[in-house]
Coordinates of C-alpha atoms in Angstrom, one line a residue:
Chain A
X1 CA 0.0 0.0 0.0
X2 CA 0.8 3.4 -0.9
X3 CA 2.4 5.2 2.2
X4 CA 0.5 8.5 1.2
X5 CA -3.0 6.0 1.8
X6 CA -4.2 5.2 4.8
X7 CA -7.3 4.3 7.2
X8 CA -8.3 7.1 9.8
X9 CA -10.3 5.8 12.8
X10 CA -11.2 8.7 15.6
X11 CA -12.0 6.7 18.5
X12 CA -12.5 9.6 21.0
X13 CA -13.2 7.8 24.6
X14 CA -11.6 4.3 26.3
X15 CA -14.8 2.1 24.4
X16 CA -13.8 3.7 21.2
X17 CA -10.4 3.2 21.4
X18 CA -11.6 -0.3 22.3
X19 CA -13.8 -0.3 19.0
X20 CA -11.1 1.0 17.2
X21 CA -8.3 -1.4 17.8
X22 CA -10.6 -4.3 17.3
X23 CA -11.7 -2.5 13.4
X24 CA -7.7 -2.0 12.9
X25 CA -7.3 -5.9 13.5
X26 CA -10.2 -7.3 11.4
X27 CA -8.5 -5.0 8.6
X28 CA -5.1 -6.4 9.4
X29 CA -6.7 -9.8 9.2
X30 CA -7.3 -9.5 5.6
X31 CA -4.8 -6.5 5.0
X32 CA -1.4 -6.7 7.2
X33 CA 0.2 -4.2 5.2
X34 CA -2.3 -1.0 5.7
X35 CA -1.9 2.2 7.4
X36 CA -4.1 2.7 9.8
X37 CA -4.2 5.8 12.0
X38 CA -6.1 5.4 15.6
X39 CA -6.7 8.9 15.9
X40 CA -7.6 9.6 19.7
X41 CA -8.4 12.4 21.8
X42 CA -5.0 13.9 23.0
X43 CA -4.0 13.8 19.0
X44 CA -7.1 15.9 18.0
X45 CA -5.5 19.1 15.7
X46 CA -7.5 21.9 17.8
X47 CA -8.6 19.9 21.0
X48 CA -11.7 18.0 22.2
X49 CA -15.1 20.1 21.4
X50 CA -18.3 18.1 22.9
X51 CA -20.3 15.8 21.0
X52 CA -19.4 14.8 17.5
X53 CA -18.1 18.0 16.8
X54 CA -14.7 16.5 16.7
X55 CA -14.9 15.2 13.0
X56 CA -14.1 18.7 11.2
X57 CA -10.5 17.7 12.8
X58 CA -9.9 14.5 10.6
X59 CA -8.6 16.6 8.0
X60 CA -5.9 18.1 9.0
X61 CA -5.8 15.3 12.0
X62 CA -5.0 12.4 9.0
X63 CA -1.5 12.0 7.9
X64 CA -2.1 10.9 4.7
X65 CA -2.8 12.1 1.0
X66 CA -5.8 9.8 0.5
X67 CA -7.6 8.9 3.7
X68 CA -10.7 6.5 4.0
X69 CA -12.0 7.4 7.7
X70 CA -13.6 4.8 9.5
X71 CA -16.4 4.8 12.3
X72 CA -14.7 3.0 15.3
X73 CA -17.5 0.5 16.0
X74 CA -17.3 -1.5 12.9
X75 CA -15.9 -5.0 12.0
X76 CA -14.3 -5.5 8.4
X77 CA -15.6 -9.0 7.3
X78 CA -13.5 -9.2 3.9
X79 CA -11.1 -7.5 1.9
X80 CA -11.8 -3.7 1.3
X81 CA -8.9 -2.6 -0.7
X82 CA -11.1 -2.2 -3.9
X83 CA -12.4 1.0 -2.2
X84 CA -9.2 3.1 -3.0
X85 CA -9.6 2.6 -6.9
X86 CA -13.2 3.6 -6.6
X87 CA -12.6 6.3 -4.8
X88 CA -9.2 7.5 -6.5
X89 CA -11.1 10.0 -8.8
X90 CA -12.7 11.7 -6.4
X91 CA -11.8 14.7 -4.2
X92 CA -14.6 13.1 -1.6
X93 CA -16.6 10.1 -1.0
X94 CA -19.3 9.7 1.6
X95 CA -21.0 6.5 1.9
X96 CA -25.0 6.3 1.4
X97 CA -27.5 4.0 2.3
X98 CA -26.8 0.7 4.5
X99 CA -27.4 -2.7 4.3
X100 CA -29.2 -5.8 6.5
X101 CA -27.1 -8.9 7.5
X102 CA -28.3 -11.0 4.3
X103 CA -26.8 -7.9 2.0
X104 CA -29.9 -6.3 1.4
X105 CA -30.3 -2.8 1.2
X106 CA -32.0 -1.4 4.4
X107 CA -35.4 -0.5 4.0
X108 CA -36.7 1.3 7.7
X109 CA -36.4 4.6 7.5
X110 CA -36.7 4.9 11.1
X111 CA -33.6 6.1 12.0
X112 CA -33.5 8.7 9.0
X113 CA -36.5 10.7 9.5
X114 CA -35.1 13.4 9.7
X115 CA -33.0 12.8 5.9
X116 CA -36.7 12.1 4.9
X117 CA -38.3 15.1 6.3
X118 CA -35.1 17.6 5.1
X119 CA -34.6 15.9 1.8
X120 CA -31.4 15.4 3.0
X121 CA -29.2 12.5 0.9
X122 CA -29.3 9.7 3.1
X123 CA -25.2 9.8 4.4
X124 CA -23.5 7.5 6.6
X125 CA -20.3 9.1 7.7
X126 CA -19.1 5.4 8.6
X127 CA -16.9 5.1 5.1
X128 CA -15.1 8.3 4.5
X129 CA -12.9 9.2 1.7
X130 CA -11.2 12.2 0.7
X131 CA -7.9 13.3 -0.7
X132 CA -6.4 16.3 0.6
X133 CA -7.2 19.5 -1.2
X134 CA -9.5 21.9 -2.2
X135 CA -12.5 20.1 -2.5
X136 CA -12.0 18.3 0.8
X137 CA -10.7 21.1 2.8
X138 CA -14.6 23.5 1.8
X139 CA -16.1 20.0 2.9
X140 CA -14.2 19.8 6.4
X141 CA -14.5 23.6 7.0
X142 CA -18.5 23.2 6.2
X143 CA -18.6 20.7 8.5
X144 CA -16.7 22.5 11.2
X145 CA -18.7 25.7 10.7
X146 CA -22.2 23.5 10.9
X147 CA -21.2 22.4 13.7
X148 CA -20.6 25.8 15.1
X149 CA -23.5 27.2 14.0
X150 CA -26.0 24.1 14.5
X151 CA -28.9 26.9 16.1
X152 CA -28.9 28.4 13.0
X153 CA -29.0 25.4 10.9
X154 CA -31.9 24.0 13.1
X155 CA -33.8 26.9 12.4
X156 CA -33.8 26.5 8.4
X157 CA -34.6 22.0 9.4
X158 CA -37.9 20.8 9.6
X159 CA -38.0 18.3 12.9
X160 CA -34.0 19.1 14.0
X161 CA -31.9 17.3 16.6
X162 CA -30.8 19.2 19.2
X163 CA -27.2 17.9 18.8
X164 CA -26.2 17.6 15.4
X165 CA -25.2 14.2 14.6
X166 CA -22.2 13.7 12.2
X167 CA -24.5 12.0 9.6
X168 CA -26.8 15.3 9.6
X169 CA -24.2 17.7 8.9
X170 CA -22.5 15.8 6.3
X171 CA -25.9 15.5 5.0
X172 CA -26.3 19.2 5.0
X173 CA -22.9 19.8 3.8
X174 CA -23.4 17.4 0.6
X175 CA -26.4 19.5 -0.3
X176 CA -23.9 22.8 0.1
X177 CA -21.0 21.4 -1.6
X178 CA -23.3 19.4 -4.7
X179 CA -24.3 16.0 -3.5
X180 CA -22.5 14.7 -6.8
X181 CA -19.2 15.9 -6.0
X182 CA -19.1 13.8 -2.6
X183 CA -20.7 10.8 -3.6
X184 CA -20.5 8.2 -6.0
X185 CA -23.7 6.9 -8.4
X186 CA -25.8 4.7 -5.9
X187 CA -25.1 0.6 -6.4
X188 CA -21.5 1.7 -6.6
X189 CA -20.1 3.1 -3.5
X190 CA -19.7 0.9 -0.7
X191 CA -22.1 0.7 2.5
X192 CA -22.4 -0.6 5.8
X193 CA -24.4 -3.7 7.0
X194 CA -26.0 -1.6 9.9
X195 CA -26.8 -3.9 12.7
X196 CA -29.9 -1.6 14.1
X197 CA -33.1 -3.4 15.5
X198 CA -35.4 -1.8 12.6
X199 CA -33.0 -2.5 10.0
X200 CA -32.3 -5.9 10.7
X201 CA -36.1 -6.9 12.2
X202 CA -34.6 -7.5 16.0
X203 CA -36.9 -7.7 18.6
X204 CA -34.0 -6.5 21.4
X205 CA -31.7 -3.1 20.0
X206 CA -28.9 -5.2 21.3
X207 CA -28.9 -8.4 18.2
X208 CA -26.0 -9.6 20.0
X209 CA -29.0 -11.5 22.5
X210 CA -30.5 -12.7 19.7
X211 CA -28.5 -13.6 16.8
X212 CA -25.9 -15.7 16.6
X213 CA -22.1 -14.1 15.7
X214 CA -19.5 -16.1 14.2
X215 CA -15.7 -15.0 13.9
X216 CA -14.1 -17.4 11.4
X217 CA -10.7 -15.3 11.4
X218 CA -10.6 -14.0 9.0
X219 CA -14.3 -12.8 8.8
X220 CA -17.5 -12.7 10.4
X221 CA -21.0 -14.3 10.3
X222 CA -23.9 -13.1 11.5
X223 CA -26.9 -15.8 11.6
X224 CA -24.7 -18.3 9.8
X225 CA -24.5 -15.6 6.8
X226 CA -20.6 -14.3 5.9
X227 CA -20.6 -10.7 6.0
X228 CA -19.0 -8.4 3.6
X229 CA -17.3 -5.1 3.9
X230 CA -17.6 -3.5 6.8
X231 CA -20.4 -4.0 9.7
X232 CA -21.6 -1.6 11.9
X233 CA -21.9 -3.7 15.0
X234 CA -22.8 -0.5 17.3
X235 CA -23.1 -3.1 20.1
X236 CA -19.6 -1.5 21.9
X237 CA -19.9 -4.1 24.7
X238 CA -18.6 -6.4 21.8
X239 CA -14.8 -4.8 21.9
X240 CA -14.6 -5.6 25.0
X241 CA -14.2 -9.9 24.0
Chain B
X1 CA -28.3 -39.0 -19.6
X2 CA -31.5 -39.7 -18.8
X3 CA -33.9 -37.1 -17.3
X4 CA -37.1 -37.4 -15.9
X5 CA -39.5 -36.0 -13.3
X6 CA -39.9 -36.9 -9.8
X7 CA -43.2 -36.4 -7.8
X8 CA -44.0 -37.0 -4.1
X9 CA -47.7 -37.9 -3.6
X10 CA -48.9 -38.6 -0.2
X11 CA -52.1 -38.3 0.0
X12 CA -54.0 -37.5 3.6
X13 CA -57.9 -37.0 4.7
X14 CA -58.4 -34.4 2.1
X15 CA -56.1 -34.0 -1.0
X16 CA -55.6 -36.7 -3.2
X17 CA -51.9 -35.5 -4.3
X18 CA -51.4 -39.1 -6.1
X19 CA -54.8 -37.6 -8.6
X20 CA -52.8 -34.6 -9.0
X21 CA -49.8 -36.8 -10.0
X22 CA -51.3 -38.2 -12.7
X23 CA -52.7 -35.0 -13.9
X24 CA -49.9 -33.8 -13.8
X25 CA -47.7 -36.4 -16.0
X26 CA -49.5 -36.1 -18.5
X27 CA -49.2 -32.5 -18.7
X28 CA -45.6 -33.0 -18.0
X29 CA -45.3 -35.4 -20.9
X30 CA -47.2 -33.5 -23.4
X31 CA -45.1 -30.5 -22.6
X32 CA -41.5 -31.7 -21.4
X33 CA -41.7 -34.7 -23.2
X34 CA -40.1 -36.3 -20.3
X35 CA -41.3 -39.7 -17.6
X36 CA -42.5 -39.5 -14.7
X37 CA -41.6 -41.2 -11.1
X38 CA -44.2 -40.9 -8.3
X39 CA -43.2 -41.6 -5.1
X40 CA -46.6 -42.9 -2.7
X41 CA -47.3 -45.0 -0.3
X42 CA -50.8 -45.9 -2.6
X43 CA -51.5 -48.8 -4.4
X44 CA -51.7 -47.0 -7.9
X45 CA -54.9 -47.1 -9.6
X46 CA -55.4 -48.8 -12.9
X47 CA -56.3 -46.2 -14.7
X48 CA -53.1 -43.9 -13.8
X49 CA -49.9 -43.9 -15.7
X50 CA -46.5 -43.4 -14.4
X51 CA -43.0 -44.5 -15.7
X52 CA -42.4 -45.6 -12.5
X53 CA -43.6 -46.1 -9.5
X54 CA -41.8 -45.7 -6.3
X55 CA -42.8 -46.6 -3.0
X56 CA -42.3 -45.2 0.1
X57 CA -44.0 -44.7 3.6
X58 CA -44.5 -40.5 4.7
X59 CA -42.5 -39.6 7.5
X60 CA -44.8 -38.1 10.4
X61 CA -46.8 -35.8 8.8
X62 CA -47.3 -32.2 10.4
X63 CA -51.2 -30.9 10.7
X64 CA -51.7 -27.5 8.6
X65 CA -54.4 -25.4 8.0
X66 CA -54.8 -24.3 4.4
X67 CA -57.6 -21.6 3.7
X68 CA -58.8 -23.3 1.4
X69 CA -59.9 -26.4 2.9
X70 CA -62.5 -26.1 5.8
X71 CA -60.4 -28.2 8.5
X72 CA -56.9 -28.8 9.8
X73 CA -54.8 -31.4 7.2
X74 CA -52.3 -33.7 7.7
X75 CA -49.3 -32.7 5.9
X76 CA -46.5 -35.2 4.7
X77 CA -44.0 -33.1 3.4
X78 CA -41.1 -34.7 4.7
X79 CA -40.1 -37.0 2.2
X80 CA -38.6 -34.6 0.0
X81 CA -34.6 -35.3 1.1
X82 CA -34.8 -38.4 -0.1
X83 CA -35.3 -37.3 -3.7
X84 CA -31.7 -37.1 -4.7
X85 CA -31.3 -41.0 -3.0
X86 CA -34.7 -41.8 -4.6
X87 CA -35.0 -40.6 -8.7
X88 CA -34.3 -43.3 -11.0
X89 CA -32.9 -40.1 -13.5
X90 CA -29.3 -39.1 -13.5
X91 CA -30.8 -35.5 -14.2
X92 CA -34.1 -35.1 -12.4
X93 CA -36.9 -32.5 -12.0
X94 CA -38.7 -32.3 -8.6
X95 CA -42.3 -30.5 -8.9
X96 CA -44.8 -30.3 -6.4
X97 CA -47.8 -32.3 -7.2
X98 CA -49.7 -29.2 -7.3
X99 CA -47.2 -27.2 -10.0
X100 CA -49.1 -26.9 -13.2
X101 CA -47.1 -27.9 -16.0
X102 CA -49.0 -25.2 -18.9
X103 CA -46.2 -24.9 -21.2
X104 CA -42.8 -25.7 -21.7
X105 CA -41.0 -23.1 -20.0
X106 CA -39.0 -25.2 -17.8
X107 CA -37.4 -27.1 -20.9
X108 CA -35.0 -24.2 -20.2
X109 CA -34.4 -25.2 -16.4
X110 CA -33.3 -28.5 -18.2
X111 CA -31.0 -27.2 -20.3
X112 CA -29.3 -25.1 -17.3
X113 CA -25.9 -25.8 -16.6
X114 CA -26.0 -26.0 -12.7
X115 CA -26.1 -29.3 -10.6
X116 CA -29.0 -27.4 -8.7
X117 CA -31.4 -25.0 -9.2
X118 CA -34.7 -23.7 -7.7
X119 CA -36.5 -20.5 -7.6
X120 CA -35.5 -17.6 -5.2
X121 CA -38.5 -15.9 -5.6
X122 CA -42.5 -16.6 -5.8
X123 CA -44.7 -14.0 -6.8
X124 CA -48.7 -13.7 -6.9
X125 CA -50.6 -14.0 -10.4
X126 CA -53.1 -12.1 -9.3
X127 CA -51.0 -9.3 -7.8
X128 CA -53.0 -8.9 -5.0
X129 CA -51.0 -10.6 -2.1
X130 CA -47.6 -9.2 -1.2
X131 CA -45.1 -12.0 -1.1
X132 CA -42.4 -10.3 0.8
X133 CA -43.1 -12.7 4.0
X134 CA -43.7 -15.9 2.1
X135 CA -40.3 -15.2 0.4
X136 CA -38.9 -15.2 3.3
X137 CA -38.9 -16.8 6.6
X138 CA -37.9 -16.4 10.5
X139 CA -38.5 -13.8 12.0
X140 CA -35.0 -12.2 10.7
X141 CA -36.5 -12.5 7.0
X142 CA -34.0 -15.5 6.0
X143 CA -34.3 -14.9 2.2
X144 CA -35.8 -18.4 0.8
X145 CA -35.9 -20.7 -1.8
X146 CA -39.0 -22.6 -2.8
X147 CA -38.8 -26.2 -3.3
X148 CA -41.6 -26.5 -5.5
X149 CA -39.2 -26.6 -8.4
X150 CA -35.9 -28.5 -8.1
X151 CA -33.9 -29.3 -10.6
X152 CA -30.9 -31.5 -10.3
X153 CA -27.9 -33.6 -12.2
X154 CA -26.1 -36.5 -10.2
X155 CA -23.3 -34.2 -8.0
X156 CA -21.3 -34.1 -5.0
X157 CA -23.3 -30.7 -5.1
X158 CA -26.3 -32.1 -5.5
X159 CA -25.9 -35.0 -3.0
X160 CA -24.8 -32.4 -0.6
X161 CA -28.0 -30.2 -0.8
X162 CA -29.9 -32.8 0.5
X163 CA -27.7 -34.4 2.8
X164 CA -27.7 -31.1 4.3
X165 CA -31.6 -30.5 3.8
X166 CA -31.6 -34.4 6.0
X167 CA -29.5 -32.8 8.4
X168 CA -31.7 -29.5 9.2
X169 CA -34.8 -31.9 8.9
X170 CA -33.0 -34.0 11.6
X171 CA -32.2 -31.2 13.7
X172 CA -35.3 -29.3 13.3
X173 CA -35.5 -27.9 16.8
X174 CA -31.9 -26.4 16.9
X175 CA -32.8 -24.4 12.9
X176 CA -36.4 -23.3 14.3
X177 CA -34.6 -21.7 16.9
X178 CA -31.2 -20.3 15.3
X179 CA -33.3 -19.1 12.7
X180 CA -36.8 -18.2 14.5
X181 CA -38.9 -19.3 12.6
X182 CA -42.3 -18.2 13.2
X183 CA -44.3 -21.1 12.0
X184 CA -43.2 -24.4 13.8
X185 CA -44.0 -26.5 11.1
X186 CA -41.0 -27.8 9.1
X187 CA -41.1 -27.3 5.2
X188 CA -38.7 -28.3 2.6
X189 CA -38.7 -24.2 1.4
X190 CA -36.6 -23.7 5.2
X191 CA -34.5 -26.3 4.7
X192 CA -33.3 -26.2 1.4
X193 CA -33.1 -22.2 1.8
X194 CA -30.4 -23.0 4.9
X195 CA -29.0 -25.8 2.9
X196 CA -28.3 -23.7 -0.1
X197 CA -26.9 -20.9 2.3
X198 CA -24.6 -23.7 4.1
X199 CA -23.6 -25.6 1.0
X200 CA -22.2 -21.8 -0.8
X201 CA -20.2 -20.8 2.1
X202 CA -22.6 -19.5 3.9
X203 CA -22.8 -16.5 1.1
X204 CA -26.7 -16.9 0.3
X205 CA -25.1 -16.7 -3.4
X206 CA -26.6 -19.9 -5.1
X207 CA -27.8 -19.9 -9.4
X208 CA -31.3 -19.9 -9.3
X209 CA -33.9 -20.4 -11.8
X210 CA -34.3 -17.3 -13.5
X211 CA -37.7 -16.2 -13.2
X212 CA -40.3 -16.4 -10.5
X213 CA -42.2 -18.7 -9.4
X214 CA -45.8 -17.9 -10.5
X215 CA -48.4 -18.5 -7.7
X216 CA -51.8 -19.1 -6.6
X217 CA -52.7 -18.5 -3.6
X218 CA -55.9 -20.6 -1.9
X219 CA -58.0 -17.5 -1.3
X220 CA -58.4 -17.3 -5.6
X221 CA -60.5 -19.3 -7.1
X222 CA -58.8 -21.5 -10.4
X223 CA -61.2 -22.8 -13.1
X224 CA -59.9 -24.2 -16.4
X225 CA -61.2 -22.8 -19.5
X226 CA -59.5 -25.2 -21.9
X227 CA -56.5 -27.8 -22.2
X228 CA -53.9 -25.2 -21.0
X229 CA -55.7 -21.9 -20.0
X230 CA -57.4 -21.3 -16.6
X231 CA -59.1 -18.7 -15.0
X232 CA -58.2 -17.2 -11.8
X233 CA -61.5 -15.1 -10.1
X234 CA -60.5 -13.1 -7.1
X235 CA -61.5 -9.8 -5.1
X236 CA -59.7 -6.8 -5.3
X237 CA -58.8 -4.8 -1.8
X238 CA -62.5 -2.9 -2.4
X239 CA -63.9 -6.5 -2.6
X240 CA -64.5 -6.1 -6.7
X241 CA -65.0 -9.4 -8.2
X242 CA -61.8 -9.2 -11.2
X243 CA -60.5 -12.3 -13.2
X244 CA -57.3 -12.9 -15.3
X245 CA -56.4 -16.2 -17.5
X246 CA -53.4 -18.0 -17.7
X247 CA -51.6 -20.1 -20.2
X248 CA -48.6 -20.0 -18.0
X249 CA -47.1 -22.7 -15.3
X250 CA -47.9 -22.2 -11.7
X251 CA -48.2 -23.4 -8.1
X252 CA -51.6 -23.5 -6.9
X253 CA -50.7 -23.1 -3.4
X254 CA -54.9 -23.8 -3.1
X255 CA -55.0 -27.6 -3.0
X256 CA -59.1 -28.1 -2.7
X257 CA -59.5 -25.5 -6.2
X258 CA -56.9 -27.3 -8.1
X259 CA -58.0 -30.9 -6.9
X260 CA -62.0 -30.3 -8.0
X261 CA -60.7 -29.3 -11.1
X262 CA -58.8 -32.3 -11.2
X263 CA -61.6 -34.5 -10.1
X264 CA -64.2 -32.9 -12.8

């Protein structure tokens, strides 16, 4: 791997440390060359701000030329090192939509109301790319100032969160920048299997009581099916095996 | 190689599935130009024509209620692993006894490559029902295969499908459980769905016949109008009486419509 590439995972707190080391080994499992940055809260550019108003910082946080960030609670199931030439024509990539367990895309749009009631492109900040320059820098600096300025925003939002989640903002900020020009054509980009209870049809929000999870080093199965890509577990008690 | 057609016809208090049989074969014949093994545990009537005749005793049958009949049947639907061990055929074609044979679309199942195929999907003729839950099952939406239509050659492939499909079948309890199944009555669809999912790495990725499986549910009434078109009547959501014809195959998931028609 290029030295100029590499993965970004903030982990700000001790579980997401936790969550991040454990995503940084299932990548190494299938990919023990990679960079991979752990970026954690005493490495943060400009200092710990509350909430998720950290990400802006990834930017100039990354050390590399192309980065893919990473959420930390995630498992990588099988190899991902096909993202780099999809994304290596692009300034910035932000994943969209998710997936269930058996691959299918994710059909509750219970969690995304307020994408829905916004029109807001439906982002997942999980899978992150962006090589540093222009392009990237407006997108980060957007991001940073909607952040800043979240009462404002929430004034122009139908239904707002009080505190802006990261998937909002980039949201908001790939309507700013041209939704085009940070995302590739659906079916294309990658996206995350999203282990929610109305995504995957749980009774419990914790699956891990009621499905059964398989590590077959490498990989992962959920319900006796092998995952692919990356899977947003979400349960963080699970770094902790 | 010889290819052929295997059918399963236990009959129980209401549905004569070995009548259907031999309705069936000669549609089969007529349109496939292929024989035709039963496998009952009947004495075959006179009258009724099969290549061959295979016997066999039902495993325990399960009791289901099918809308279409007034009371609670007995349901021998077990037998169905034992098709690989069973067909006299070195390339063989599994159908329900209630699949109508209409045309000779699956000539092209025959020709498929694959050691195995069925359908993925099932769909409603009438477009009235939404299938999303009957292709599916569990309470996790396991995607499923129907076993209605099975097609395969003489395989380590093959021969592992159903050994599998024996081994979930075997193990009912532990699959009802892993997989939550709603319903606690085994079918062949669950276990040839987990099979197929075991047997491809546990990928879900399996060839499957091509097109969907046209059905018809019990709450439609099926009339035939001539040698190869029927009649479906049903009610629309605003209880409006609507019919379509067919010239198509199908599953008549409605035993008691498709068993008077068979019977007049």
């Amino acid at each position: 791997m290029p030295t100029n590439q590499g993965y970004l995972i903030p982990a700000i707190g001790d579980i997401y440390v936790k969550c991040a080391n454990k995503l940084a080994d299932s990548i190494r499992q299938w990919h023990p060359e990679v960079n991979i940055t752990i970026l954690t809260e005493d490495m943060l550019p400009y200092g710990k701000f509350s909430g998720f108003a950290n990400d802006w910082q990834c930017y100039d946080a990354s050390p590399y030329e192309q980065t893919i960030k990473l959420e930390a609670d995630m498992l990588c199931a099988s190899p991902i090192d096909h993202y780099w030439n999809l994304f290596a024509n692009r300034e910035v990539v932000i994943s969209k939509g998710c997936r269930d367990f058996y691959d299918k895309p994710g059909k509750s749009r219970y969690y995304r109301k307020i994408f829905d009631n916004n029109n807001l492109p439906d982002m997942y900040n999980a899978i992150t790319y962006w090589q540093k320059g222009d392009t990237a820098k407006e997108f980060f600096q957007l991001v940073k100032n909607i952040f800043e300025k979240w009462e404002d925003y929430k004034s122009i939002l139908k239904f707002p969160d009080p505190i802006p989640t990261t998937d909002v903002v980039y949201g908001i900020a790939a309507v700013i920048l041209g939704e085009e020009n940070v995302t590739l054509p659906d079916n294309l980009a990658p996206t995350i299997v999203h282990m929610k209870k109305h995504i995957i049809g749980t009774i419990d929000e914790d699956w891990t009581k009621e499905l059964i999870l398989e590590y077959t080093d490498p990989g992962i199965r959920i319900n006796t099916v092998a995952q692919w890509g990356l899977v947003h577990y979400h349960i963080k008690e699970l770094a902790n095996e | 190689m010889t290819s052929g057609v295997l059918i399963f016809a236990f009959n129980n208090e209401h549905i004569d599935y070995l009548a259907m049989a031999n309705w069936s074969a000669k549609n089969i014949r007529r349109h496939l130009q292929l024989p035709v093994a039963v496998v009952t545990d009947q004495i075959v009537p006179t009258d009724y024509y099969f290549e061959q005749v295979i016997p066999a005793k039902p495993y325990n049958g399960d009791i289901r209620k099918f809308a279409d009949q007034e009371n609670n049947v007995t349901w021998y639907n077990g037998n169905r692993i034992d098709a690989y061990k069973l067909s006299p055929w070195a390339q063989t074609l599994v159908l329900d006894a209630d699949y109508v044979v209409a045309s000779n679309e699956l000539k092209k199942v025959i020709v498929m490559k694959e050691n195995f195929v069925a359908h993925k999907t099932a769909y409603d003729v009438v477009n009235q029902d939404n299938f999303d839950e009957l292709n599916n099952f569990g309470h996790y939406n396991m995607p499923m295969w129907w076993a209605t239509v099975m097609m395969f050659r003489r395989s380590s492939e093959a021969k592992l499908i159903f050994d599998s499909m024996s081994m979930i079948k075997n193990n009912w309890q532990h699959y009802k459980d892993l997989y939550n199944a709603i319903h606690p009555t085994y079918r062949n669809d669950f276990a040839l769905s987990i099979a197929l999912n075991t047997v491809n790495g546990h990928t879900l990725n399996h060839t499957s016949i091509p097109w969907g499986l046209a059905s018809l549910t019990p709450a439609h009434k099926l009339s035939q109008i001539s040698e190869d078109n029927y009649r479906i009547d049903f009610l629309t959501p605003d209880r409006k009486p609507r019919y379509i014809t067919l010239s198509q195959d199908f599953h008549a998931m409605g035993k008691k419509h498709l068993g008077d028609l068979i019977a007049n």
